[in-house]
XYZ file of C-alpha atoms in Angstrom:
493
model
C 51.307 162.769 2.588
C 48.268 160.538 1.954
C 48.203 161.717 -1.657
C 51.879 160.867 -2.059
C 51.295 157.363 -0.646
C 48.363 156.901 -2.982
C 50.541 157.857 -5.947
C 53.215 155.386 -4.843
C 50.623 152.630 -4.655
C 49.425 153.502 -8.130
C 52.949 153.393 -9.526
C 53.745 150.096 -7.775
C 50.460 148.569 -8.899
C 51.104 149.604 -12.471
C 54.549 147.997 -12.359
C 53.129 144.754 -10.970
C 50.418 144.625 -13.626
C 52.951 145.308 -16.362
C 55.228 142.543 -15.088
C 52.326 140.095 -14.877
C 51.230 140.907 -18.405
C 54.771 140.461 -19.704
C 55.113 137.101 -17.995
C 51.761 135.842 -19.251
C 50.471 134.975 -15.784
C 47.016 133.448 -15.971
C 46.253 131.802 -12.655
C 46.197 134.828 -10.366
C 43.161 137.047 -10.637
C 42.234 140.313 -9.005
C 38.541 139.733 -9.454
C 35.774 142.206 -8.901
C 34.260 141.994 -5.478
C 31.841 139.014 -5.566
C 28.407 138.997 -4.039
C 29.638 136.397 -1.556
C 31.973 138.857 0.138
C 31.300 139.255 3.854
C 30.414 142.751 4.892
C 33.479 144.691 5.902
C 35.954 142.202 4.450
C 38.932 143.587 2.545
C 39.873 142.483 -0.956
C 42.459 139.716 -1.400
C 44.313 138.138 -4.270
C 42.729 134.853 -5.319
C 44.606 132.010 -6.972
C 42.760 129.431 -9.024
C 42.800 125.895 -7.614
C 44.404 123.387 -9.981
C 45.039 120.505 -7.543
C 42.978 118.775 -4.895
C 43.664 116.193 -2.200
C 40.926 115.091 0.221
C 40.960 112.382 2.891
C 37.865 110.207 3.348
C 37.963 108.175 6.590
C 36.725 104.643 7.188
C 35.074 103.300 10.364
C 36.355 100.457 12.481
C 35.128 97.041 11.390
C 32.219 95.442 13.229
C 28.669 94.423 12.412
C 27.033 94.356 9.004
C 28.237 97.640 7.527
C 27.835 99.213 4.108
C 30.319 101.982 3.391
C 30.894 104.231 0.383
C 32.296 107.589 -0.693
C 30.356 110.056 -2.835
C 32.240 112.909 -4.522
C 31.536 115.740 -6.935
C 33.272 118.528 -8.752
C 30.292 120.871 -8.415
C 28.696 123.363 -10.750
C 30.372 126.635 -9.777
C 28.798 130.120 -9.655
C 28.601 131.708 -13.080
C 31.850 133.372 -14.077
C 34.066 131.457 -11.637
C 37.420 130.757 -13.344
C 38.921 127.278 -13.251
C 42.330 125.917 -14.144
C 43.180 125.677 -17.804
C 43.892 122.423 -19.576
C 42.250 119.062 -20.088
C 39.613 118.022 -17.521
C 41.477 114.973 -16.228
C 39.448 112.683 -13.941
C 39.813 113.008 -10.174
C 40.687 109.592 -8.739
C 39.049 108.045 -5.663
C 41.305 105.347 -4.270
C 43.147 103.790 -1.342
C 46.121 105.620 0.176
C 49.096 103.622 -1.182
C 50.584 105.175 -4.319
C 50.347 101.835 -6.126
C 46.585 101.498 -5.545
C 44.243 101.528 -8.532
C 41.299 103.952 -8.455
C 37.991 102.501 -7.316
C 36.034 105.518 -8.534
C 36.534 108.667 -10.616
C 35.028 112.135 -10.890
C 34.778 112.477 -14.662
C 32.555 115.500 -15.339
C 31.845 118.673 -13.420
C 28.410 118.560 -11.811
C 27.939 114.772 -11.766
C 28.357 112.743 -8.567
C 30.768 109.803 -8.546
C 30.314 107.025 -5.972
C 32.375 104.056 -4.922
C 30.691 100.677 -4.681
C 29.315 99.897 -1.219
C 31.653 97.634 0.735
C 31.589 95.738 4.032
C 35.364 96.175 4.452
C 36.063 99.873 4.017
C 39.538 101.412 4.044
C 40.568 105.079 4.168
C 40.322 106.653 0.718
C 41.536 109.817 -0.933
C 40.208 112.031 -3.708
C 43.069 113.396 -5.809
C 43.593 115.130 -9.084
C 44.747 118.145 -11.036
C 43.222 120.427 -13.616
C 39.858 122.108 -14.211
C 37.852 119.679 -12.043
C 39.830 120.430 -8.862
C 38.120 123.679 -7.853
C 35.349 123.169 -5.315
C 35.612 119.367 -5.217
C 33.990 117.810 -2.142
C 33.216 114.313 -0.944
C 31.392 112.532 1.864
C 32.235 109.204 3.505
C 29.162 107.328 4.777
C 28.697 104.059 6.633
C 25.382 102.500 7.669
C 25.000 99.409 9.839
C 21.981 97.584 11.210
C 23.781 95.767 14.016
C 26.865 95.655 16.184
C 29.148 98.441 17.409
C 28.630 100.441 14.208
C 24.826 100.350 14.295
C 23.455 103.623 12.956
C 24.832 106.123 10.437
C 28.329 107.592 10.442
C 28.741 110.209 7.714
C 31.352 112.964 7.439
C 32.712 115.279 4.736
C 36.104 114.274 3.347
C 38.807 116.466 4.859
C 41.462 118.820 3.528
C 44.792 118.069 5.214
C 46.099 120.771 7.529
C 48.208 121.386 10.589
C 45.812 122.543 13.329
C 42.460 121.027 14.406
C 40.052 121.213 17.361
C 37.507 118.599 18.473
C 35.060 119.023 21.370
C 32.720 116.464 22.935
C 34.915 113.368 22.984
C 35.216 110.906 25.856
C 37.451 108.174 27.237
C 34.853 106.975 29.736
C 33.064 103.651 29.935
C 30.456 103.390 27.205
C 32.552 105.221 24.614
C 35.092 103.960 22.095
C 36.361 107.252 20.726
C 39.434 107.247 18.486
C 41.325 110.067 16.800
C 42.187 108.994 13.263
C 45.113 110.765 11.570
C 45.728 110.345 7.840
C 48.779 111.430 5.873
C 48.252 111.841 2.118
C 51.796 113.027 1.454
C 54.900 111.031 0.558
C 56.836 111.865 3.763
C 56.047 111.070 7.408
C 54.213 113.604 9.568
C 54.433 114.144 13.326
C 51.563 115.272 15.550
C 51.049 116.462 19.128
C 47.626 116.148 20.760
C 46.646 118.228 23.790
C 43.612 117.020 25.749
C 41.430 119.116 28.047
C 38.974 117.533 30.505
C 36.445 118.605 33.094
C 39.304 118.627 35.593
C 41.744 120.600 33.459
C 44.445 120.006 30.876
C 45.859 116.469 30.886
C 49.571 115.681 30.816
C 49.690 112.764 28.383
C 53.134 111.928 26.986
C 51.596 109.144 24.856
C 49.623 111.769 22.938
C 52.714 113.650 21.800
C 55.111 112.847 19.015
C 52.650 110.642 17.115
C 54.165 109.589 13.791
C 51.759 109.339 10.853
C 53.454 107.342 8.088
C 53.545 108.566 4.514
C 50.307 107.651 2.749
C 49.157 105.951 5.935
C 47.137 106.360 9.125
C 47.645 106.426 12.895
C 44.979 105.998 15.607
C 44.859 107.388 19.140
C 42.326 105.561 21.339
C 41.050 107.912 24.034
C 40.034 105.145 26.444
C 43.720 104.156 26.582
C 45.311 107.584 27.012
C 42.507 109.216 29.060
C 40.480 106.413 30.717
C 37.367 107.504 32.618
C 37.620 111.096 31.341
C 34.039 111.872 30.337
C 34.141 115.299 28.639
C 37.178 115.933 26.460
C 38.414 118.506 23.970
C 41.359 117.787 21.675
C 43.803 120.189 20.068
C 45.664 118.448 17.258
C 48.834 120.147 16.006
C 51.187 118.882 13.340
C 54.820 119.645 14.103
C 56.027 118.320 10.768
C 54.039 117.606 7.627
C 50.301 117.800 7.185
C 47.517 115.430 8.182
C 43.772 115.037 7.945
C 42.191 114.532 11.373
C 38.820 112.980 12.237
C 37.390 111.698 15.511
C 35.314 108.502 15.512
C 32.747 108.047 18.290
C 31.170 104.654 19.075
C 28.766 104.786 22.024
C 27.018 102.152 24.133
C 24.425 102.384 26.914
C 24.567 101.173 30.522
C 23.581 97.676 29.402
C 26.422 97.519 26.894
C 24.104 97.778 23.873
C 25.171 99.906 20.911
C 23.939 103.504 21.228
C 25.074 104.907 17.912
C 28.147 105.821 15.919
C 29.329 108.962 14.166
C 32.266 111.209 13.465
C 32.671 114.200 15.784
C 32.943 117.122 13.366
C 35.746 119.615 13.782
C 35.210 122.790 15.806
C 36.402 126.254 14.862
C 39.488 127.531 16.726
C 38.808 129.163 20.117
C 37.268 132.640 19.921
C 35.407 135.039 22.201
C 32.321 134.723 20.009
C 31.293 131.407 18.463
C 28.253 129.907 16.811
C 27.318 126.217 16.820
C 24.751 125.472 14.076
C 22.559 122.512 13.270
C 20.774 121.509 16.468
C 18.102 119.261 14.980
C 14.395 119.586 15.636
C 12.374 116.945 17.456
C 12.562 114.981 20.668
C 15.668 113.629 22.316
C 18.685 114.897 24.211
C 20.641 117.993 23.154
C 23.961 118.781 24.870
C 26.334 121.705 24.479
C 29.989 121.217 25.393
C 32.359 124.174 25.742
C 36.137 124.069 26.128
C 38.218 126.832 27.673
C 41.881 126.228 26.780
C 43.001 129.575 28.210
C 44.774 130.235 31.508
C 41.865 132.258 32.931
C 38.339 131.382 33.984
C 35.776 132.180 31.296
C 32.342 133.690 31.808
C 30.163 132.755 28.838
C 26.717 133.958 27.818
C 24.504 131.611 25.782
C 21.939 132.776 23.230
C 19.584 130.344 21.494
C 18.979 131.134 17.814
C 15.594 129.529 17.200
C 13.035 129.826 14.395
C 11.334 132.749 16.150
C 14.506 134.686 16.867
C 17.123 134.847 19.617
C 16.517 134.374 23.339
C 18.639 133.840 26.422
C 17.415 130.928 28.578
C 17.217 132.351 32.094
C 18.526 129.269 33.865
C 21.341 128.624 31.360
C 22.221 132.065 30.081
C 25.582 132.306 31.872
C 28.249 129.638 32.375
C 31.476 129.735 34.360
C 34.178 127.594 32.759
C 37.418 127.290 34.770
C 40.754 127.693 33.003
C 41.797 124.690 30.923
C 38.546 122.784 31.440
C 35.581 121.408 29.515
C 31.947 121.756 30.599
C 28.712 120.223 29.280
C 25.059 121.096 29.937
C 21.696 119.875 28.634
C 19.891 122.196 26.229
C 16.804 120.187 25.296
C 14.661 121.528 28.175
C 14.896 125.054 26.733
C 14.871 124.266 23.006
C 11.306 122.896 22.973
C 12.140 120.657 20.007
C 12.864 123.595 17.675
C 15.650 123.597 15.082
C 18.238 125.926 16.554
C 21.786 127.163 16.788
C 23.689 128.485 19.784
C 25.697 131.705 19.966
C 28.252 131.903 22.782
C 29.897 135.150 23.895
C 32.779 134.925 26.357
C 35.505 137.023 27.957
C 38.008 134.246 27.090
C 38.437 132.290 23.829
C 36.254 129.174 23.740
C 35.432 126.439 21.289
C 32.521 124.020 21.464
C 30.101 121.512 19.993
C 26.558 120.207 20.363
C 25.460 116.576 20.563
C 22.056 115.558 19.211
C 20.673 112.200 20.423
C 17.416 110.861 18.993
C 14.439 110.057 21.191
C 15.255 106.331 21.245
C 18.802 106.983 22.431
C 20.150 104.697 19.701
C 21.999 107.141 17.434
C 23.487 110.630 17.609
C 25.410 113.330 15.740
C 27.933 115.963 16.841
C 28.539 119.356 15.209
C 31.275 121.782 16.176
C 31.352 125.557 16.287
C 31.547 126.992 12.781
C 33.030 129.949 10.968
C 30.683 132.130 8.916
C 30.379 131.310 5.217
C 32.406 133.592 3.006
C 31.754 131.969 -0.359
C 29.871 129.039 -1.869
C 29.710 125.965 0.362
C 29.205 122.549 -1.224
C 28.136 119.331 0.471
C 27.456 115.837 -0.907
C 24.535 114.173 0.848
C 24.240 110.376 0.760
C 20.916 108.843 -0.150
C 18.452 109.168 2.735
C 15.063 107.504 3.199
C 13.839 110.273 5.494
C 13.667 114.017 4.741
C 16.724 116.034 5.770
C 16.735 119.632 6.980
C 18.942 122.479 5.828
C 19.356 124.856 8.791
C 20.688 128.373 8.176
C 21.373 130.782 11.023
C 22.031 134.541 10.905
C 23.570 135.119 14.346
C 23.820 138.899 14.095
C 22.194 140.968 11.341
C 19.527 139.818 8.917
C 21.250 137.981 6.074
C 20.481 136.802 2.553
C 21.428 133.426 1.088
C 20.670 131.242 -1.877
C 20.876 127.488 -2.206
C 20.703 124.840 -4.909
C 20.162 121.090 -4.657
C 21.235 118.863 -7.562
C 20.844 115.157 -8.230
C 23.502 112.601 -9.104
C 23.471 113.705 -12.762
C 23.675 117.406 -11.922
C 20.009 118.145 -12.580
C 18.658 121.007 -10.494
C 16.119 119.671 -7.984
C 15.513 122.835 -5.969
C 16.752 126.426 -5.868
C 15.778 129.321 -3.672
C 16.895 132.708 -2.403
C 15.801 133.776 1.052
C 16.411 136.151 3.920
C 17.243 134.875 7.394
C 16.028 137.201 10.111
C 18.485 138.617 12.636
C 19.324 136.060 15.319
C 17.087 133.312 13.948
C 17.431 129.873 12.354
C 15.522 129.047 9.170
C 14.862 125.392 8.336
C 14.371 124.243 4.737
C 13.141 120.645 4.358
C 14.938 118.494 1.787
C 12.906 115.599 0.399
C 14.015 112.012 0.874
C 16.384 110.909 -1.893
C 17.229 107.299 -2.805
C 20.547 108.363 -4.379
C 23.218 110.920 -3.460
C 22.600 114.615 -4.065
C 24.726 117.687 -3.565
C 23.913 121.021 -2.031
C 25.263 124.526 -2.596
C 24.655 127.307 -0.069
C 25.948 130.773 -0.901
C 25.948 133.744 1.432
C 24.850 136.885 -0.417
C 24.589 139.460 2.371
C 25.360 139.432 6.066
C 26.845 136.602 8.119
C 25.458 133.043 8.194
C 26.371 129.568 9.383
C 24.662 126.459 8.068
C 24.346 122.710 8.496
C 22.193 119.802 7.327
C 20.573 117.445 9.833
C 18.904 114.064 9.445
C 16.629 112.562 12.099
C 14.633 109.296 12.157
C 10.830 109.248 11.928
C 8.804 109.430 15.117
C 7.815 105.777 14.826
C 10.146 103.078 13.567
C 9.318 99.573 12.435
C 10.464 96.622 14.505
C 13.434 95.960 12.224
C 14.310 99.581 11.462
C 17.395 101.285 12.862
C 17.266 105.016 13.676
C 19.690 107.015 11.558
C 20.938 110.366 12.852
C 23.430 112.551 10.993
C 24.617 116.144 10.827
C 26.859 117.701 8.206
C 28.499 121.141 8.506
C 28.558 123.521 5.561
C 31.935 125.212 5.237
C 33.295 127.569 2.604
C 34.558 125.347 -0.197
C 37.977 125.553 -1.811
C 37.066 127.342 -5.022
C 40.138 129.580 -4.718
C 43.343 128.957 -2.766
C 42.993 132.304 -1.033
C 39.263 132.854 -1.152
C 37.893 136.041 0.314
C 37.549 135.572 4.052
C 38.206 131.804 3.973
C 41.179 130.330 5.797
C 41.530 126.655 4.826
C 44.985 125.103 5.045
C 45.412 124.071 1.433
C 49.135 123.369 1.332
C 48.482 119.633 1.105
C 46.788 120.197 -2.247
C 50.020 121.696 -3.534
C 52.242 118.674 -2.865
């Protein structure tokens, strides 16, 4: 019987190949298994990307801010096919269809940047043709005063229909806002479910949110969930697609600004999750876990540090009631080491970590991440202090390679390395006055990765601490890349 089935598959496959050849199909490839394939993953059909649409958010106005977007169509791994045709520029511009571009990606491998502005608006990166595959961007704002003091930097987002955010708040001292952007030409509708330390919240004002075509809608958490300190959000589109980001402005007990950033998305709830990119150095480190299930969760925490994995005795197990969110301090057990956290649970969880610098004046939030399953690209804004690339192999020893290129595409650094089972390896990245872009490619095993930026130990009287963290996620080189699950339907509109 198995032989008969095999023969049927052969005959069907031959028919499909013959039909494809007759039709002259050129955008669907059944490529040989790449070196980036996760162990144990099955083969999939991959379709070449010929369109891209990314949403780049803008902060709220306030203080002396300088905001810009940096984007690149990166150098792809050798042999990666791209769409045929003329390499038309990818346009960076405001959302309305009548807006003129304020920047363009003209050549693969070279970074394009918008001019710095004190009055930023949401932007998009759009285009078709050979430059679309792998395109990424980063929106960055820096301010020296006011409610936006600090650095807020986040990768531009692919629109989708399902998002999770963990570590938000509607309490005093926070001005968190969910920002929804619609790049399409028809309205979208969104429901938001909020979970708190006391359980799921019934919030009619968070359901049925209309996001206008080529427009934005904001949901201010202090209005819909006042005094709720630890929050997780599940954002679901019931019609159309949106890009979702969560802005976080914090202040201290005296009302002084205590930093600003975007809370990065978290992976969907799972019984095993990894949160990368806990920065080295002094300051507060907090893990927040959300249990959206109907049953209490028992979770075990493992720290993935530079010397390997360990379970902190006093924090190794957490009980998280059904439908609730729970936060605990990690800095007492991290000892200032660059780390990640692996969480194993009997119920699906999602989570994030919050890194606050020693001065308490700026912070960054990273969510749980899915393992890389192909090349991951990230544009880094110029930074006066060294940054750190942190790569974690949560299970078996893994192999990766990375490249760092300057604004003109020149290779600044390249390296292949092994990451020992259960550990986090930190690679310092020199200070750069101009934007750069990074490629991290998983070669063997399973890895998660992030880049962190922390201020120097001592700051000058007029200096503002800048804290940032950027996740590395598998980039959209193919529409159905091996193991990757981005929602790319917005790029097909």
